[in-house]
mmCIF file with all atom_site columns, C-alpha atoms in Angstrom:
data_model
loop_
_atom_site.group_PDB
_atom_site.id
_atom_site.type_symbol
_atom_site.label_atom_id
_atom_site.label_alt_id
_atom_site.label_comp_id
_atom_site.label_asym_id
_atom_site.label_entity_id
_atom_site.label_seq_id
_atom_site.pdbx_PDB_ins_code
_atom_site.Cartn_x
_atom_site.Cartn_y
_atom_site.Cartn_z
_atom_site.occupancy
_atom_site.B_iso_or_equiv
_atom_site.pdbx_formal_charge
_atom_site.auth_seq_id
_atom_site.auth_comp_id
_atom_site.auth_asym_id
_atom_site.auth_atom_id
_atom_site.pdbx_PDB_model_num
ATOM 1   C CA . GLU A 1 1   ? 16.921  7.390   7.806   1.00 0.00 ? 1   GLU A CA 1
ATOM 2   C CA . ALA A 1 2   ? 14.979  4.705   9.715   1.00 0.00 ? 2   ALA A CA 1
ATOM 3   C CA . GLY A 1 3   ? 11.842  3.279   8.022   1.00 0.00 ? 3   GLY A CA 1
ATOM 4   C CA . VAL A 1 4   ? 8.440   2.515   9.480   1.00 0.00 ? 4   VAL A CA 1
ATOM 5   C CA . ALA A 1 5   ? 8.702   -0.054  12.185  1.00 0.00 ? 5   ALA A CA 1
ATOM 6   C CA . GLN A 1 6   ? 6.022   -2.622  13.089  1.00 0.00 ? 6   GLN A CA 1
ATOM 7   C CA . SER A 1 7   ? 5.747   -5.384  15.595  1.00 0.00 ? 7   SER A CA 1
ATOM 8   C CA . PRO A 1 8   ? 4.984   -8.192  15.748  1.00 0.00 ? 8   PRO A CA 1
ATOM 9   C CA . ARG A 1 9   ? 5.820   -9.492  12.324  1.00 0.00 ? 9   ARG A CA 1
ATOM 10  C CA . TYR A 1 10  ? 3.547   -12.613 12.846  1.00 0.00 ? 10  TYR A CA 1
ATOM 11  C CA . LYS A 1 11  ? 0.734   -13.478 15.012  1.00 0.00 ? 11  LYS A CA 1
ATOM 12  C CA . ILE A 1 12  ? -1.484  -16.540 15.267  1.00 0.00 ? 12  ILE A CA 1
ATOM 13  C CA . ILE A 1 13  ? -4.624  -16.359 17.490  1.00 0.00 ? 13  ILE A CA 1
ATOM 14  C CA . GLU A 1 14  ? -7.949  -18.154 17.844  1.00 0.00 ? 14  GLU A CA 1
ATOM 15  C CA . LYS A 1 15  ? -11.252 -16.466 16.985  1.00 0.00 ? 15  LYS A CA 1
ATOM 16  C CA . ARG A 1 16  ? -12.717 -14.320 19.653  1.00 0.00 ? 16  ARG A CA 1
ATOM 17  C CA . GLN A 1 17  ? -9.301  -13.598 21.113  1.00 0.00 ? 17  GLN A CA 1
ATOM 18  C CA . SER A 1 18  ? -7.804  -10.118 21.050  1.00 0.00 ? 18  SER A CA 1
ATOM 19  C CA . VAL A 1 19  ? -4.673  -8.869  19.410  1.00 0.00 ? 19  VAL A CA 1
ATOM 20  C CA . ALA A 1 20  ? -2.780  -5.574  19.156  1.00 0.00 ? 20  ALA A CA 1
ATOM 21  C CA . PHE A 1 21  ? -0.325  -4.217  16.591  1.00 0.00 ? 21  PHE A CA 1
ATOM 22  C CA . TRP A 1 22  ? 2.343   -1.481  17.084  1.00 0.00 ? 22  TRP A CA 1
ATOM 23  C CA . CYS A 1 23  ? 3.606   1.037   14.648  1.00 0.00 ? 23  CYS A CA 1
ATOM 24  C CA . ASN A 1 24  ? 6.365   3.595   14.787  1.00 0.00 ? 24  ASN A CA 1
ATOM 25  C CA . PRO A 1 25  ? 6.378   5.957   11.780  1.00 0.00 ? 25  PRO A CA 1
ATOM 26  C CA . ILE A 1 26  ? 9.264   7.671   10.149  1.00 0.00 ? 26  ILE A CA 1
ATOM 27  C CA . SER A 1 27  ? 10.508  10.548  12.258  1.00 0.00 ? 27  SER A CA 1
ATOM 28  C CA . GLY A 1 28  ? 8.831   13.855  11.526  1.00 0.00 ? 28  GLY A CA 1
ATOM 29  C CA . HIS A 1 29  ? 5.849   12.362  9.603   1.00 0.00 ? 29  HIS A CA 1
ATOM 30  C CA . ALA A 1 30  ? 2.613   13.732  10.883  1.00 0.00 ? 30  ALA A CA 1
ATOM 31  C CA . THR A 1 31  ? 0.312   11.349  9.112   1.00 0.00 ? 31  THR A CA 1
ATOM 32  C CA . LEU A 1 32  ? 0.085   7.682   9.980   1.00 0.00 ? 32  LEU A CA 1
ATOM 33  C CA . TYR A 1 33  ? -2.117  5.168   8.156   1.00 0.00 ? 33  TYR A CA 1
ATOM 34  C CA . TRP A 1 34  ? -3.310  1.612   8.904   1.00 0.00 ? 34  TRP A CA 1
ATOM 35  C CA . TYR A 1 35  ? -4.108  -0.632  5.900   1.00 0.00 ? 35  TYR A CA 1
ATOM 36  C CA . GLN A 1 36  ? -5.509  -4.130  5.838   1.00 0.00 ? 36  GLN A CA 1
ATOM 37  C CA . GLN A 1 37  ? -4.307  -6.425  2.949   1.00 0.00 ? 37  GLN A CA 1
ATOM 38  C CA . ILE A 1 38  ? -6.270  -9.571  2.508   1.00 0.00 ? 38  ILE A CA 1
ATOM 39  C CA . LEU A 1 39  ? -4.577  -12.273 0.455   1.00 0.00 ? 39  LEU A CA 1
ATOM 40  C CA . GLY A 1 40  ? -5.013  -11.683 -3.260  1.00 0.00 ? 40  GLY A CA 1
ATOM 41  C CA . GLN A 1 41  ? -6.154  -8.057  -2.835  1.00 0.00 ? 41  GLN A CA 1
ATOM 42  C CA . GLY A 1 42  ? -4.687  -4.531  -2.613  1.00 0.00 ? 42  GLY A CA 1
ATOM 43  C CA . PRO A 1 43  ? -4.409  -2.822  0.701   1.00 0.00 ? 43  PRO A CA 1
ATOM 44  C CA . LYS A 1 44  ? -7.383  -1.114  2.034   1.00 0.00 ? 44  LYS A CA 1
ATOM 45  C CA . LEU A 1 45  ? -7.270  1.918   4.340   1.00 0.00 ? 45  LEU A CA 1
ATOM 46  C CA . LEU A 1 46  ? -8.672  1.195   7.784   1.00 0.00 ? 46  LEU A CA 1
ATOM 47  C CA . ILE A 1 47  ? -7.751  4.511   9.562   1.00 0.00 ? 47  ILE A CA 1
ATOM 48  C CA . GLN A 1 48  ? -5.742  7.592   9.115   1.00 0.00 ? 48  GLN A CA 1
ATOM 49  C CA . PHE A 1 49  ? -4.328  9.877   11.746  1.00 0.00 ? 49  PHE A CA 1
ATOM 50  C CA . GLN A 1 50  ? -3.041  13.433  11.327  1.00 0.00 ? 50  GLN A CA 1
ATOM 51  C CA . ASN A 1 51  ? -0.825  13.923  14.401  1.00 0.00 ? 51  ASN A CA 1
ATOM 52  C CA . ASN A 1 52  ? -3.005  12.314  17.206  1.00 0.00 ? 52  ASN A CA 1
ATOM 53  C CA . GLY A 1 53  ? -6.367  13.114  15.534  1.00 0.00 ? 53  GLY A CA 1
ATOM 54  C CA . VAL A 1 54  ? -8.414  10.819  13.338  1.00 0.00 ? 54  VAL A CA 1
ATOM 55  C CA . VAL A 1 55  ? -8.943  12.070  9.753   1.00 0.00 ? 55  VAL A CA 1
ATOM 56  C CA . ASP A 1 56  ? -10.689 9.000   8.206   1.00 0.00 ? 56  ASP A CA 1
ATOM 57  C CA . ASP A 1 57  ? -12.035 5.918   9.921   1.00 0.00 ? 57  ASP A CA 1
ATOM 58  C CA . SER A 1 58  ? -14.932 5.283   7.494   1.00 0.00 ? 58  SER A CA 1
ATOM 59  C CA . GLN A 1 59  ? -13.691 1.748   6.695   1.00 0.00 ? 59  GLN A CA 1
ATOM 60  C CA . LEU A 1 60  ? -12.778 0.722   10.247  1.00 0.00 ? 60  LEU A CA 1
ATOM 61  C CA . PRO A 1 61  ? -15.058 -1.984  11.699  1.00 0.00 ? 61  PRO A CA 1
ATOM 62  C CA . LYS A 1 62  ? -15.560 -0.037  14.875  1.00 0.00 ? 62  LYS A CA 1
ATOM 63  C CA . ASP A 1 63  ? -17.490 -2.804  16.658  1.00 0.00 ? 63  ASP A CA 1
ATOM 64  C CA . ARG A 1 64  ? -14.222 -4.845  16.901  1.00 0.00 ? 64  ARG A CA 1
ATOM 65  C CA . PHE A 1 65  ? -11.420 -2.623  15.758  1.00 0.00 ? 65  PHE A CA 1
ATOM 66  C CA . SER A 1 66  ? -9.853  0.408   17.587  1.00 0.00 ? 66  SER A CA 1
ATOM 67  C CA . ALA A 1 67  ? -6.772  2.419   17.175  1.00 0.00 ? 67  ALA A CA 1
ATOM 68  C CA . GLU A 1 68  ? -4.964  5.242   18.901  1.00 0.00 ? 68  GLU A CA 1
ATOM 69  C CA . ARG A 1 69  ? -1.998  7.391   18.277  1.00 0.00 ? 69  ARG A CA 1
ATOM 70  C CA . LEU A 1 70  ? -0.979  8.940   21.604  1.00 0.00 ? 70  LEU A CA 1
ATOM 71  C CA . LYS A 1 71  ? 1.262   12.017  21.469  1.00 0.00 ? 71  LYS A CA 1
ATOM 72  C CA . GLY A 1 72  ? 1.145   11.939  17.704  1.00 0.00 ? 72  GLY A CA 1
ATOM 73  C CA . VAL A 1 73  ? 3.914   9.396   17.277  1.00 0.00 ? 73  VAL A CA 1
ATOM 74  C CA . ASP A 1 74  ? 3.455   5.700   17.823  1.00 0.00 ? 74  ASP A CA 1
ATOM 75  C CA . SER A 1 75  ? 0.230   4.025   17.081  1.00 0.00 ? 75  SER A CA 1
ATOM 76  C CA . THR A 1 76  ? -1.536  0.782   18.037  1.00 0.00 ? 76  THR A CA 1
ATOM 77  C CA . LEU A 1 77  ? -4.299  -1.079  16.302  1.00 0.00 ? 77  LEU A CA 1
ATOM 78  C CA . LYS A 1 78  ? -6.420  -3.589  18.198  1.00 0.00 ? 78  LYS A CA 1
ATOM 79  C CA . ILE A 1 79  ? -8.910  -6.174  17.278  1.00 0.00 ? 79  ILE A CA 1
ATOM 80  C CA . GLN A 1 80  ? -11.312 -7.525  19.936  1.00 0.00 ? 80  GLN A CA 1
ATOM 81  C CA . PRO A 1 81  ? -12.754 -10.058 19.391  1.00 0.00 ? 81  PRO A CA 1
ATOM 82  C CA . ALA A 1 82  ? -11.009 -11.344 16.208  1.00 0.00 ? 82  ALA A CA 1
ATOM 83  C CA . LYS A 1 83  ? -12.978 -13.173 13.536  1.00 0.00 ? 83  LYS A CA 1
ATOM 84  C CA . LEU A 1 84  ? -11.681 -15.599 10.868  1.00 0.00 ? 84  LEU A CA 1
ATOM 85  C CA . GLU A 1 85  ? -12.012 -13.048 8.109   1.00 0.00 ? 85  GLU A CA 1
ATOM 86  C CA . ASP A 1 86  ? -9.591  -10.735 9.980   1.00 0.00 ? 86  ASP A CA 1
ATOM 87  C CA . SER A 1 87  ? -6.759  -12.872 8.815   1.00 0.00 ? 87  SER A CA 1
ATOM 88  C CA . ALA A 1 88  ? -4.696  -10.528 6.694   1.00 0.00 ? 88  ALA A CA 1
ATOM 89  C CA . VAL A 1 89  ? -1.506  -8.484  6.635   1.00 0.00 ? 89  VAL A CA 1
ATOM 90  C CA . TYR A 1 90  ? -1.803  -5.223  8.585   1.00 0.00 ? 90  TYR A CA 1
ATOM 91  C CA . LEU A 1 91  ? 0.383   -2.505  7.075   1.00 0.00 ? 91  LEU A CA 1
ATOM 92  C CA . CYS A 1 92  ? 1.281   0.728   8.709   1.00 0.00 ? 92  CYS A CA 1
ATOM 93  C CA . ALA A 1 93  ? 2.408   3.720   6.569   1.00 0.00 ? 93  ALA A CA 1
ATOM 94  C CA . SER A 1 94  ? 3.458   7.242   7.223   1.00 0.00 ? 94  SER A CA 1
ATOM 95  C CA . SER A 1 95  ? 3.889   10.506  5.336   1.00 0.00 ? 95  SER A CA 1
ATOM 96  C CA . PHE A 1 96  ? 4.386   14.207  5.789   1.00 0.00 ? 96  PHE A CA 1
ATOM 97  C CA . GLY A 1 97  ? 0.751   14.484  5.185   1.00 0.00 ? 97  GLY A CA 1
ATOM 98  C CA . THR A 1 98  ? 0.239   16.687  2.144   1.00 0.00 ? 98  THR A CA 1
ATOM 99  C CA . GLU A 1 99  ? -1.633  15.559  -0.906  1.00 0.00 ? 99  GLU A CA 1
ATOM 100 C CA . GLN A 1 100 ? 1.442   15.010  -3.182  1.00 0.00 ? 100 GLN A CA 1
ATOM 101 C CA . GLU A 1 101 ? 3.598   13.240  -0.474  1.00 0.00 ? 101 GLU A CA 1
ATOM 102 C CA . THR A 1 102 ? 4.647   9.704   -0.811  1.00 0.00 ? 102 THR A CA 1
ATOM 103 C CA . GLN A 1 103 ? 3.450   7.157   1.897   1.00 0.00 ? 103 GLN A CA 1
ATOM 104 C CA . TYR A 1 104 ? 6.179   4.851   3.203   1.00 0.00 ? 104 TYR A CA 1
ATOM 105 C CA . PHE A 1 105 ? 5.180   1.410   4.471   1.00 0.00 ? 105 PHE A CA 1
ATOM 106 C CA . GLY A 1 106 ? 6.353   -0.776  7.193   1.00 0.00 ? 106 GLY A CA 1
ATOM 107 C CA . PRO A 1 107 ? 6.976   -4.548  6.787   1.00 0.00 ? 107 PRO A CA 1
ATOM 108 C CA . GLY A 1 108 ? 3.489   -5.458  7.975   1.00 0.00 ? 108 GLY A CA 1
ATOM 109 C CA . THR A 1 109 ? 2.027   -7.808  10.607  1.00 0.00 ? 109 THR A CA 1
ATOM 110 C CA . ARG A 1 110 ? 0.728   -11.052 9.184   1.00 0.00 ? 110 ARG A CA 1
ATOM 111 C CA . LEU A 1 111 ? -2.369  -12.144 11.320  1.00 0.00 ? 111 LEU A CA 1
ATOM 112 C CA . LEU A 1 112 ? -3.719  -15.625 11.124  1.00 0.00 ? 112 LEU A CA 1
ATOM 113 C CA . VAL A 1 113 ? -7.092  -16.154 12.959  1.00 0.00 ? 113 VAL A CA 1
ATOM 114 C CA . LEU A 1 114 ? -7.939  -19.794 13.578  1.00 0.00 ? 114 LEU A CA 1
ATOM 115 C CA . ALA B 2 1   ? -15.270 7.861   -6.668  1.00 0.00 ? 1   ALA B CA 1
ATOM 116 C CA . GLN B 2 2   ? -11.669 7.091   -7.417  1.00 0.00 ? 2   GLN B CA 1
ATOM 117 C CA . SER B 2 3   ? -10.744 3.674   -8.528  1.00 0.00 ? 3   SER B CA 1
ATOM 118 C CA . VAL B 2 4   ? -7.838  1.779   -10.066 1.00 0.00 ? 4   VAL B CA 1
ATOM 119 C CA . ALA B 2 5   ? -7.895  -1.270  -12.293 1.00 0.00 ? 5   ALA B CA 1
ATOM 120 C CA . GLN B 2 6   ? -4.934  -3.701  -13.020 1.00 0.00 ? 6   GLN B CA 1
ATOM 121 C CA . PRO B 2 7   ? -6.331  -5.850  -15.800 1.00 0.00 ? 7   PRO B CA 1
ATOM 122 C CA . GLU B 2 8   ? -3.717  -8.655  -15.594 1.00 0.00 ? 8   GLU B CA 1
ATOM 123 C CA . ASP B 2 9   ? -3.356  -10.857 -12.727 1.00 0.00 ? 9   ASP B CA 1
ATOM 124 C CA . GLN B 2 10  ? 0.060   -12.014 -13.912 1.00 0.00 ? 10  GLN B CA 1
ATOM 125 C CA . VAL B 2 11  ? 2.501   -10.906 -16.470 1.00 0.00 ? 11  VAL B CA 1
ATOM 126 C CA . ASN B 2 12  ? 5.261   -13.244 -17.702 1.00 0.00 ? 12  ASN B CA 1
ATOM 127 C CA . VAL B 2 13  ? 8.417   -11.987 -19.383 1.00 0.00 ? 13  VAL B CA 1
ATOM 128 C CA . ALA B 2 14  ? 11.831  -13.388 -20.333 1.00 0.00 ? 14  ALA B CA 1
ATOM 129 C CA . GLU B 2 15  ? 14.904  -11.893 -18.612 1.00 0.00 ? 15  GLU B CA 1
ATOM 130 C CA . GLY B 2 16  ? 16.263  -9.082  -20.823 1.00 0.00 ? 16  GLY B CA 1
ATOM 131 C CA . ASN B 2 17  ? 13.001  -8.365  -22.497 1.00 0.00 ? 17  ASN B CA 1
ATOM 132 C CA . PRO B 2 18  ? 11.045  -5.198  -21.898 1.00 0.00 ? 18  PRO B CA 1
ATOM 133 C CA . LEU B 2 19  ? 8.218   -5.383  -19.460 1.00 0.00 ? 19  LEU B CA 1
ATOM 134 C CA . THR B 2 20  ? 4.965   -3.496  -19.131 1.00 0.00 ? 20  THR B CA 1
ATOM 135 C CA . VAL B 2 21  ? 2.462   -3.754  -16.215 1.00 0.00 ? 21  VAL B CA 1
ATOM 136 C CA . LYS B 2 22  ? -0.811  -2.068  -17.035 1.00 0.00 ? 22  LYS B CA 1
ATOM 137 C CA . CYS B 2 23  ? -2.921  0.325   -14.844 1.00 0.00 ? 23  CYS B CA 1
ATOM 138 C CA . THR B 2 24  ? -5.994  2.419   -15.585 1.00 0.00 ? 24  THR B CA 1
ATOM 139 C CA . TYR B 2 25  ? -7.658  4.834   -13.193 1.00 0.00 ? 25  TYR B CA 1
ATOM 140 C CA . SER B 2 26  ? -10.749 6.868   -12.626 1.00 0.00 ? 26  SER B CA 1
ATOM 141 C CA . VAL B 2 27  ? -10.648 10.048  -10.647 1.00 0.00 ? 27  VAL B CA 1
ATOM 142 C CA . SER B 2 28  ? -12.374 13.334  -10.340 1.00 0.00 ? 28  SER B CA 1
ATOM 143 C CA . GLY B 2 29  ? -9.909  16.165  -10.633 1.00 0.00 ? 29  GLY B CA 1
ATOM 144 C CA . ASN B 2 30  ? -6.147  15.866  -11.108 1.00 0.00 ? 30  ASN B CA 1
ATOM 145 C CA . PRO B 2 31  ? -4.767  12.373  -10.654 1.00 0.00 ? 31  PRO B CA 1
ATOM 146 C CA . TYR B 2 32  ? -1.957  11.596  -8.176  1.00 0.00 ? 32  TYR B CA 1
ATOM 147 C CA . LEU B 2 33  ? -0.741  8.180   -9.272  1.00 0.00 ? 33  LEU B CA 1
ATOM 148 C CA . PHE B 2 34  ? 1.760   5.734   -7.630  1.00 0.00 ? 34  PHE B CA 1
ATOM 149 C CA . TRP B 2 35  ? 3.466   2.429   -8.212  1.00 0.00 ? 35  TRP B CA 1
ATOM 150 C CA . TYR B 2 36  ? 4.540   0.106   -5.353  1.00 0.00 ? 36  TYR B CA 1
ATOM 151 C CA . VAL B 2 37  ? 6.245   -3.277  -5.365  1.00 0.00 ? 37  VAL B CA 1
ATOM 152 C CA . GLN B 2 38  ? 5.809   -5.989  -2.721  1.00 0.00 ? 38  GLN B CA 1
ATOM 153 C CA . TYR B 2 39  ? 8.294   -8.804  -2.312  1.00 0.00 ? 39  TYR B CA 1
ATOM 154 C CA . PRO B 2 40  ? 7.256   -11.980 -0.354  1.00 0.00 ? 40  PRO B CA 1
ATOM 155 C CA . ASN B 2 41  ? 6.762   -11.272 3.421   1.00 0.00 ? 41  ASN B CA 1
ATOM 156 C CA . ARG B 2 42  ? 7.726   -7.666  2.854   1.00 0.00 ? 42  ARG B CA 1
ATOM 157 C CA . GLY B 2 43  ? 5.802   -4.429  2.922   1.00 0.00 ? 43  GLY B CA 1
ATOM 158 C CA . LEU B 2 44  ? 5.157   -2.139  0.022   1.00 0.00 ? 44  LEU B CA 1
ATOM 159 C CA . GLN B 2 45  ? 8.190   -0.358  -1.542  1.00 0.00 ? 45  GLN B CA 1
ATOM 160 C CA . PHE B 2 46  ? 7.712   2.815   -3.299  1.00 0.00 ? 46  PHE B CA 1
ATOM 161 C CA . LEU B 2 47  ? 8.799   2.838   -6.973  1.00 0.00 ? 47  LEU B CA 1
ATOM 162 C CA . LEU B 2 48  ? 7.612   6.192   -8.529  1.00 0.00 ? 48  LEU B CA 1
ATOM 163 C CA . LYS B 2 49  ? 4.749   8.707   -8.701  1.00 0.00 ? 49  LYS B CA 1
ATOM 164 C CA . TYR B 2 50  ? 3.033   11.116  -11.099 1.00 0.00 ? 50  TYR B CA 1
ATOM 165 C CA . ILE B 2 51  ? 1.951   14.458  -9.726  1.00 0.00 ? 51  ILE B CA 1
ATOM 166 C CA . THR B 2 52  ? 2.354   16.819  -12.589 1.00 0.00 ? 52  THR B CA 1
ATOM 167 C CA . GLY B 2 53  ? 4.750   17.653  -15.333 1.00 0.00 ? 53  GLY B CA 1
ATOM 168 C CA . ASP B 2 54  ? 6.335   15.172  -17.738 1.00 0.00 ? 54  ASP B CA 1
ATOM 169 C CA . ASN B 2 55  ? 4.199   12.296  -18.774 1.00 0.00 ? 55  ASN B CA 1
ATOM 170 C CA . LEU B 2 56  ? 7.274   9.882   -18.373 1.00 0.00 ? 56  LEU B CA 1
ATOM 171 C CA . VAL B 2 57  ? 8.159   9.439   -14.816 1.00 0.00 ? 57  VAL B CA 1
ATOM 172 C CA . LYS B 2 58  ? 11.448  7.630   -13.775 1.00 0.00 ? 58  LYS B CA 1
ATOM 173 C CA . GLY B 2 59  ? 11.714  5.745   -10.660 1.00 0.00 ? 59  GLY B CA 1
ATOM 174 C CA . SER B 2 60  ? 13.709  3.236   -8.617  1.00 0.00 ? 60  SER B CA 1
ATOM 175 C CA . TYR B 2 61  ? 15.565  0.045   -10.008 1.00 0.00 ? 61  TYR B CA 1
ATOM 176 C CA . GLY B 2 62  ? 15.197  1.316   -13.676 1.00 0.00 ? 62  GLY B CA 1
ATOM 177 C CA . PHE B 2 63  ? 11.390  1.457   -13.739 1.00 0.00 ? 63  PHE B CA 1
ATOM 178 C CA . GLU B 2 64  ? 9.468   4.180   -15.355 1.00 0.00 ? 64  GLU B CA 1
ATOM 179 C CA . ALA B 2 65  ? 5.729   4.880   -15.985 1.00 0.00 ? 65  ALA B CA 1
ATOM 180 C CA . GLU B 2 66  ? 3.902   6.621   -18.644 1.00 0.00 ? 66  GLU B CA 1
ATOM 181 C CA . PHE B 2 67  ? 1.006   8.826   -17.720 1.00 0.00 ? 67  PHE B CA 1
ATOM 182 C CA . ASN B 2 68  ? -1.641  9.034   -20.450 1.00 0.00 ? 68  ASN B CA 1
ATOM 183 C CA . LYS B 2 69  ? -4.549  11.448  -19.658 1.00 0.00 ? 69  LYS B CA 1
ATOM 184 C CA . SER B 2 70  ? -6.606  10.637  -22.751 1.00 0.00 ? 70  SER B CA 1
ATOM 185 C CA . GLN B 2 71  ? -6.488  6.885   -21.975 1.00 0.00 ? 71  GLN B CA 1
ATOM 186 C CA . THR B 2 72  ? -6.605  7.365   -18.144 1.00 0.00 ? 72  THR B CA 1
ATOM 187 C CA . SER B 2 73  ? -3.613  4.950   -17.914 1.00 0.00 ? 73  SER B CA 1
ATOM 188 C CA . PHE B 2 74  ? -0.503  4.858   -16.032 1.00 0.00 ? 74  PHE B CA 1
ATOM 189 C CA . HIS B 2 75  ? 1.459   1.768   -17.168 1.00 0.00 ? 75  HIS B CA 1
ATOM 190 C CA . LEU B 2 76  ? 4.764   0.641   -15.537 1.00 0.00 ? 76  LEU B CA 1
ATOM 191 C CA . LYS B 2 77  ? 7.578   -0.146  -17.796 1.00 0.00 ? 77  LYS B CA 1
ATOM 192 C CA . LYS B 2 78  ? 11.229  -1.358  -17.761 1.00 0.00 ? 78  LYS B CA 1
ATOM 193 C CA . PRO B 2 79  ? 13.410  -1.772  -20.854 1.00 0.00 ? 79  PRO B CA 1
ATOM 194 C CA . SER B 2 80  ? 15.133  -4.867  -19.760 1.00 0.00 ? 80  SER B CA 1
ATOM 195 C CA . ALA B 2 81  ? 13.627  -7.130  -17.088 1.00 0.00 ? 81  ALA B CA 1
ATOM 196 C CA . LEU B 2 82  ? 15.737  -8.885  -14.422 1.00 0.00 ? 82  LEU B CA 1
ATOM 197 C CA . VAL B 2 83  ? 14.741  -12.257 -12.603 1.00 0.00 ? 83  VAL B CA 1
ATOM 198 C CA . SER B 2 84  ? 15.024  -10.086 -9.333  1.00 0.00 ? 84  SER B CA 1
ATOM 199 C CA . ASP B 2 85  ? 12.218  -7.961  -10.575 1.00 0.00 ? 85  ASP B CA 1
ATOM 200 C CA . SER B 2 86  ? 9.764   -10.838 -10.031 1.00 0.00 ? 86  SER B CA 1
ATOM 201 C CA . ALA B 2 87  ? 7.309   -9.502  -7.416  1.00 0.00 ? 87  ALA B CA 1
ATOM 202 C CA . LEU B 2 88  ? 3.811   -8.208  -6.826  1.00 0.00 ? 88  LEU B CA 1
ATOM 203 C CA . TYR B 2 89  ? 3.113   -4.690  -8.371  1.00 0.00 ? 89  TYR B CA 1
ATOM 204 C CA . PHE B 2 90  ? 0.438   -2.350  -7.131  1.00 0.00 ? 90  PHE B CA 1
ATOM 205 C CA . CYS B 2 91  ? -0.869  0.783   -8.792  1.00 0.00 ? 91  CYS B CA 1
ATOM 206 C CA . ALA B 2 92  ? -2.539  3.339   -6.564  1.00 0.00 ? 92  ALA B CA 1
ATOM 207 C CA . VAL B 2 93  ? -4.410  6.660   -6.823  1.00 0.00 ? 93  VAL B CA 1
ATOM 208 C CA . LYS B 2 94  ? -4.790  9.285   -4.115  1.00 0.00 ? 94  LYS B CA 1
ATOM 209 C CA . GLY B 2 95  ? -8.323  9.473   -2.792  1.00 0.00 ? 95  GLY B CA 1
ATOM 210 C CA . GLY B 2 96  ? -9.990  11.680  -0.277  1.00 0.00 ? 96  GLY B CA 1
ATOM 211 C CA . TYR B 2 97  ? -8.044  12.744  2.829   1.00 0.00 ? 97  TYR B CA 1
ATOM 212 C CA . ASN B 2 98  ? -4.790  11.581  1.001   1.00 0.00 ? 98  ASN B CA 1
ATOM 213 C CA . LYS B 2 99  ? -5.639  7.854   1.306   1.00 0.00 ? 99  LYS B CA 1
ATOM 214 C CA . LEU B 2 100 ? -4.279  5.543   -1.289  1.00 0.00 ? 100 LEU B CA 1
ATOM 215 C CA . ILE B 2 101 ? -6.743  3.504   -3.360  1.00 0.00 ? 101 ILE B CA 1
ATOM 216 C CA . PHE B 2 102 ? -4.899  0.361   -4.654  1.00 0.00 ? 102 PHE B CA 1
ATOM 217 C CA . GLY B 2 103 ? -5.484  -1.961  -7.531  1.00 0.00 ? 103 GLY B CA 1
ATOM 218 C CA . ALA B 2 104 ? -5.700  -5.676  -6.964  1.00 0.00 ? 104 ALA B CA 1
ATOM 219 C CA . GLY B 2 105 ? -2.135  -6.098  -7.940  1.00 0.00 ? 105 GLY B CA 1
ATOM 220 C CA . THR B 2 106 ? -0.218  -7.826  -10.817 1.00 0.00 ? 106 THR B CA 1
ATOM 221 C CA . ARG B 2 107 ? 2.221   -10.672 -10.250 1.00 0.00 ? 107 ARG B CA 1
ATOM 222 C CA . LEU B 2 108 ? 5.321   -10.168 -12.506 1.00 0.00 ? 108 LEU B CA 1
ATOM 223 C CA . ALA B 2 109 ? 7.348   -13.349 -13.210 1.00 0.00 ? 109 ALA B CA 1
ATOM 224 C CA . VAL B 2 110 ? 10.604  -12.833 -15.073 1.00 0.00 ? 110 VAL B CA 1
ATOM 225 C CA . HIS B 2 111 ? 12.005  -16.188 -16.377 1.00 0.00 ? 111 HIS B CA 1
ATOM 226 C CA . PRO B 2 112 ? 15.682  -16.744 -16.925 1.00 0.00 ? 112 PRO B CA 1
#
């Protein structure tokens, strides 16, 4: 079974530029999550989709971050404009969606904002 | 509000010795608890979870975890550590809308 795919793996940009990350979840998983992991910290949820609807985006900085999940499969996360403090690893995860189900993570995208 | 604490930034153990990585939690209602491992430049890999049932949960790579409701703990254990177990370990609890709330992580260093 193929895992969660993410691209790119690494990205270096200058502040105020824009960047986009892509995620393809495990086939059949209805729920998709984007987490931000700052160095030295545990991952923090940014946004959660159930199919193509947003379930929780309470911790998404909506003035600069946006995300979409068209057709309930792939998802993109965008940052525009980026700030220095956005330097982090962005992890995508997916699950069947029920409370007891395990979330499976992709390899992550490491973003460095200069 | 749900929260997780990993009181040790780093755990050092000699190869072949037993290891324990500590985790305590705070939840309202039934806790759903998880352990993940992260190797350098890799995503999180699922190790094991506690949903209900036996307090001792067995997982991948010989790891197990003991759920203790009275102490609100979910410590990760392995009877005999390997150098290849050296990595960053995260404990997590399910929060609202199924999101995972992670601890800050514990770095495990296994020395030959």
